[in-house]
Amino acid sequence: MPHLIETLAAYQARDPAARSKLEVFLLYPGVHATIYHRIAHFFYRHNMKFIARAISQWSRFWTGIEIHPGAKIGRRFVIDHGMGIVIGETAEVGDDCLIYHGVTLGGTGKDKGKRHPTLGNNVLVGNGARILGPFKVGDNARIAAGSVVLSEVPPDSTAVGVPAQVVRIHGKSVHFADDVDQINVENPLLEQLAAMSSRLELVEKLLDEQYLREHPIDAHPPTPQTTKEGTEGEKHDATV
């Protein structure tokens, strides 16, 4: 019961549409999926995997959220909307994580053993993101919407793009799951392109200045000189 109460409080803190704990408890599919998973995980740990899987499939039918009963879910786990979320068997989710709809915590093949990702604490995963493989997403990390993450994400950093690129944040305390911001992220590729463009403009400016120094523009360009052949030709034409 204390876990449920703190989970309901986490929904209220992160969802401005949540008006009361009673409303969240009765109407939010993420809460229902988490409760079903706690029950299914209990049976899974006691080697009653058929019952565990049956509960998991009922939860999938009822909520649109598929959490394998073998997955490990931390405290105060918030699922916003939730439709289309898939969390694999060996996935692990830390405390205070926030996941949006359409997220996949999946594997990359048919390997046995640990094959799904591990999320640290205070991790935010934007809608439609795919995290695929047996690596860790560090504490306080943020996965931007639509990203495809195929390698480890350090703590206090942001992963953006397909495949995702990581931007580490230094010297700054962050709690992305509390900020609930999955789109205002920095794209390192765009930053690199902007830096290259600035350097190219500088190089072009320097080349232009050098050219002007080597080829100064004369205000009075020289008049064409009349050659001897040209003078004799003009006299011949006049005589004719």
Short mmCIF file of C-alpha atoms in Angstrom, two decimals:
data_model
loop_
_atom_site.label_atom_id
_atom_site.label_comp_id
_atom_site.label_asym_id
_atom_site.label_seq_id
_atom_site.Cartn_x
_atom_site.Cartn_y
_atom_site.Cartn_z
CA MET A 1 0.00 0.00 0.00
CA PRO A 2 2.78 2.59 0.73
CA HIS A 3 4.26 1.85 -2.71
CA LEU A 4 0.89 2.44 -4.34
CA ILE A 5 0.36 5.74 -2.52
CA GLU A 6 3.76 7.08 -3.50
CA THR A 7 3.14 5.96 -7.09
CA LEU A 8 -0.14 7.87 -7.18
CA ALA A 9 1.64 10.93 -5.77
CA ALA A 10 4.29 10.61 -8.53
CA TYR A 11 1.55 10.64 -11.18
CA GLN A 12 0.08 13.78 -9.66
CA ALA A 13 3.48 15.47 -9.61
CA ARG A 14 4.24 14.70 -13.26
CA ASP A 15 0.86 14.87 -14.95
CA PRO A 16 -0.95 18.25 -14.80
CA ALA A 17 -4.17 16.49 -15.81
CA ALA A 18 -4.17 14.31 -12.68
CA ARG A 19 -6.62 15.97 -10.31
CA SER A 20 -6.73 13.45 -7.47
CA LYS A 21 -5.21 10.17 -6.34
CA LEU A 22 -8.59 8.48 -6.62
CA GLU A 23 -8.92 9.51 -10.27
CA VAL A 24 -5.39 8.29 -11.02
CA PHE A 25 -6.04 4.97 -9.29
CA LEU A 26 -9.34 4.29 -11.07
CA LEU A 27 -8.71 5.67 -14.54
CA TYR A 28 -5.00 5.62 -15.38
CA PRO A 29 -3.90 2.54 -17.38
CA GLY A 30 -0.28 2.99 -16.33
CA VAL A 31 -1.24 2.44 -12.70
CA HIS A 32 -3.29 -0.64 -13.60
CA ALA A 33 -0.43 -2.07 -15.68
CA THR A 34 2.00 -1.57 -12.80
CA ILE A 35 -0.32 -3.25 -10.29
CA TYR A 36 -0.90 -6.21 -12.61
CA HIS A 37 2.85 -6.48 -13.13
CA ARG A 38 3.56 -6.60 -9.39
CA ILE A 39 1.20 -9.55 -9.12
CA ALA A 40 2.54 -11.29 -12.23
CA HIS A 41 6.14 -10.78 -11.09
CA PHE A 42 5.33 -12.44 -7.75
CA PHE A 43 4.14 -15.59 -9.52
CA TYR A 44 7.09 -15.43 -11.94
CA ARG A 45 9.60 -15.38 -9.07
CA HIS A 46 7.86 -18.40 -7.52
CA ASN A 47 8.21 -20.34 -10.76
CA MET A 48 4.49 -20.18 -11.60
CA LYS A 49 5.24 -18.71 -14.99
CA PHE A 50 2.04 -19.77 -16.76
CA ILE A 51 -0.11 -17.87 -14.26
CA ALA A 52 2.33 -14.95 -14.42
CA ARG A 53 2.13 -14.85 -18.19
CA ALA A 54 -1.66 -15.10 -18.14
CA ILE A 55 -1.87 -12.07 -15.84
CA SER A 56 0.56 -10.20 -18.08
CA GLN A 57 -1.52 -10.92 -21.17
CA TRP A 58 -4.71 -9.84 -19.43
CA SER A 59 -2.98 -6.59 -18.47
CA ARG A 60 -1.88 -6.12 -22.10
CA PHE A 61 -5.46 -6.63 -23.31
CA TRP A 62 -6.89 -4.28 -20.67
CA THR A 63 -4.31 -1.46 -20.74
CA GLY A 64 -2.44 -1.72 -24.07
CA ILE A 65 0.80 -1.98 -22.08
CA GLU A 66 2.87 -5.16 -22.27
CA ILE A 67 5.28 -5.75 -19.40
CA HIS A 68 6.82 -9.20 -19.25
CA PRO A 69 6.37 -10.69 -15.77
CA GLY A 70 10.13 -11.23 -15.54
CA ALA A 71 10.94 -7.53 -15.86
CA LYS A 72 12.04 -5.66 -12.74
CA ILE A 73 10.25 -2.36 -12.08
CA GLY A 74 11.34 0.16 -9.46
CA ARG A 75 9.30 2.42 -7.22
CA ARG A 76 7.26 5.45 -8.29
CA PHE A 77 7.22 4.28 -11.90
CA VAL A 78 5.08 6.60 -14.05
CA ILE A 79 3.65 5.61 -17.43
CA ASP A 80 2.07 8.54 -19.31
CA HIS A 81 -0.79 7.36 -21.57
CA GLY A 82 1.03 4.07 -22.08
CA MET A 83 -0.53 2.59 -25.21
CA GLY A 84 1.97 0.49 -27.15
CA ILE A 85 4.63 0.22 -24.45
CA VAL A 86 6.62 -3.04 -24.52
CA ILE A 87 9.05 -3.99 -21.73
CA GLY A 88 11.02 -7.21 -22.21
CA GLU A 89 11.72 -10.08 -19.85
CA THR A 90 15.19 -9.08 -18.66
CA ALA A 91 14.57 -5.33 -18.67
CA GLU A 92 15.13 -3.41 -15.44
CA VAL A 93 13.63 -0.03 -14.57
CA GLY A 94 14.95 2.00 -11.65
CA ASP A 95 13.12 4.28 -9.26
CA ASP A 96 11.33 7.50 -10.29
CA CYS A 97 11.36 6.75 -14.03
CA LEU A 98 8.91 8.28 -16.51
CA ILE A 99 8.01 6.53 -19.77
CA TYR A 100 5.68 7.78 -22.50
CA HIS A 101 3.51 5.80 -24.91
CA GLY A 102 5.01 3.74 -27.73
CA VAL A 103 8.28 3.04 -25.91
CA THR A 104 10.07 -0.29 -26.38
CA LEU A 105 12.64 -1.71 -23.98
CA GLY A 106 13.62 -4.60 -26.19
CA GLY A 107 16.37 -6.93 -27.31
CA THR A 108 18.29 -7.18 -30.57
CA GLY A 109 17.97 -10.88 -31.32
CA LYS A 110 17.34 -14.32 -29.87
CA ASP A 111 20.19 -14.36 -27.37
CA LYS A 112 19.66 -16.01 -24.01
CA GLY A 113 20.28 -14.36 -20.67
CA LYS A 114 20.36 -10.61 -20.21
CA ARG A 115 19.20 -9.12 -23.52
CA HIS A 116 17.11 -6.08 -22.58
CA PRO A 117 18.18 -2.65 -21.29
CA THR A 118 18.50 -1.43 -17.73
CA LEU A 119 17.23 2.04 -16.84
CA GLY A 120 18.79 3.83 -13.90
CA ASN A 121 16.93 6.16 -11.54
CA ASN A 122 15.12 9.32 -12.69
CA VAL A 123 15.24 8.36 -16.37
CA LEU A 124 12.83 9.95 -18.86
CA VAL A 125 12.03 8.10 -22.10
CA GLY A 126 10.10 10.11 -24.71
CA ASN A 127 7.23 8.73 -26.76
CA GLY A 128 8.09 6.29 -29.54
CA ALA A 129 11.66 5.79 -28.35
CA ARG A 130 13.33 2.40 -28.81
CA ILE A 131 16.01 1.19 -26.42
CA LEU A 132 17.38 -2.08 -27.75
CA GLY A 133 20.07 -4.20 -26.15
CA PRO A 134 21.56 -5.35 -22.82
CA PHE A 135 23.17 -2.07 -21.79
CA LYS A 136 22.46 0.55 -19.16
CA VAL A 137 20.87 3.97 -19.43
CA GLY A 138 22.45 5.94 -16.59
CA ASP A 139 20.75 7.83 -13.78
CA ASN A 140 19.05 11.12 -14.70
CA ALA A 141 19.35 10.40 -18.43
CA ARG A 142 16.82 11.59 -21.00
CA ILE A 143 15.92 9.75 -24.21
CA ALA A 144 14.32 12.11 -26.73
CA ALA A 145 11.07 11.22 -28.48
CA GLY A 146 11.52 8.93 -31.50
CA SER A 147 15.13 8.06 -30.71
CA VAL A 148 16.62 4.61 -31.29
CA VAL A 149 19.21 3.85 -28.63
CA LEU A 150 21.62 1.01 -29.42
CA SER A 151 24.44 1.62 -26.94
CA GLU A 152 25.01 2.72 -23.36
CA VAL A 153 23.88 6.17 -22.27
CA PRO A 154 25.98 7.83 -19.52
CA PRO A 155 24.36 9.38 -16.43
CA ASP A 156 23.12 12.98 -16.62
CA SER A 157 23.04 12.99 -20.40
CA THR A 158 20.66 13.16 -23.35
CA ALA A 159 20.34 10.74 -26.26
CA VAL A 160 18.89 12.09 -29.51
CA GLY A 161 18.34 10.75 -33.03
CA VAL A 162 18.38 7.56 -35.11
CA PRO A 163 20.66 5.98 -34.12
CA ALA A 164 20.84 8.03 -30.95
CA GLN A 165 23.83 10.22 -30.20
CA VAL A 166 24.75 11.16 -26.67
CA VAL A 167 25.33 14.63 -25.26
CA ARG A 168 26.91 14.58 -21.82
CA ILE A 169 26.03 17.40 -19.45
CA HIS A 170 28.84 18.50 -17.12
CA GLY A 171 28.69 20.38 -13.89
CA LYS A 172 24.93 20.52 -13.67
CA SER A 173 22.47 18.63 -11.51
CA VAL A 174 19.57 17.39 -13.59
CA HIS A 175 16.36 15.47 -12.96
CA PHE A 176 14.85 15.06 -16.39
CA ALA A 177 11.98 12.90 -15.22
CA ASP A 178 10.84 15.73 -12.98
CA ASP A 179 11.16 18.28 -15.80
CA VAL A 180 8.86 16.19 -18.04
CA ASP A 181 10.42 17.62 -21.19
CA GLN A 182 11.06 15.18 -24.03
CA ILE A 183 11.41 17.52 -27.03
CA ASN A 184 13.55 20.51 -26.01
CA VAL A 185 16.83 18.67 -26.35
CA GLU A 186 20.10 19.53 -28.03
CA ASN A 187 21.06 17.58 -31.13
CA PRO A 188 24.84 17.15 -31.26
CA LEU A 189 24.81 16.61 -35.03
CA LEU A 190 23.11 19.96 -35.59
CA GLU A 191 25.60 21.63 -33.27
CA GLN A 192 28.51 20.16 -35.25
CA LEU A 193 26.98 21.28 -38.54
CA ALA A 194 26.45 24.80 -37.19
CA ALA A 195 30.08 24.94 -36.01
CA MET A 196 31.32 23.77 -39.43
CA SER A 197 29.15 26.35 -41.18
CA SER A 198 30.55 29.14 -38.98
CA ARG A 199 34.13 28.09 -39.70
CA LEU A 200 33.41 27.89 -43.44
CA GLU A 201 32.02 31.43 -43.42
CA LEU A 202 35.16 32.63 -41.60
CA VAL A 203 37.45 30.92 -44.12
CA GLU A 204 35.54 32.44 -47.05
CA LYS A 205 35.81 35.89 -45.47
CA LEU A 206 39.58 35.54 -44.98
CA LEU A 207 40.04 34.36 -48.57
CA ASP A 208 38.04 37.31 -49.88
CA GLU A 209 40.16 39.75 -47.86
CA GLN A 210 43.38 38.16 -49.09
CA TYR A 211 42.22 38.33 -52.71
CA LEU A 212 41.39 42.01 -52.38
CA ARG A 213 44.83 42.72 -50.92
CA GLU A 214 46.56 40.91 -53.81
CA HIS A 215 44.30 42.38 -56.49
CA PRO A 216 43.49 45.96 -55.47
CA ILE A 217 40.73 47.63 -57.43
CA ASP A 218 41.98 50.78 -59.35
CA ALA A 219 39.49 53.62 -59.39
CA HIS A 220 40.77 54.66 -62.85
CA PRO A 221 41.32 51.57 -64.97
CA PRO A 222 43.93 52.00 -67.74
CA THR A 223 42.66 52.99 -71.17
CA PRO A 224 43.44 50.56 -74.01
CA GLN A 225 46.79 51.41 -75.68
CA THR A 226 46.78 51.82 -79.42
CA THR A 227 49.25 49.48 -81.03
CA LYS A 228 51.25 50.28 -84.12
CA GLU A 229 49.33 47.71 -86.11
CA GLY A 230 46.07 49.18 -84.94
CA THR A 231 47.12 52.73 -85.98
CA GLU A 232 48.21 51.65 -89.44
CA GLY A 233 44.98 49.69 -89.86
CA GLU A 234 42.92 52.73 -88.95
CA LYS A 235 44.89 54.91 -91.46
CA HIS A 236 44.35 52.30 -94.17
CA ASP A 237 40.62 52.25 -93.51
CA ALA A 238 40.48 56.05 -93.66
CA THR A 239 42.33 56.07 -96.97
CA VAL A 240 39.94 53.55 -98.45
#
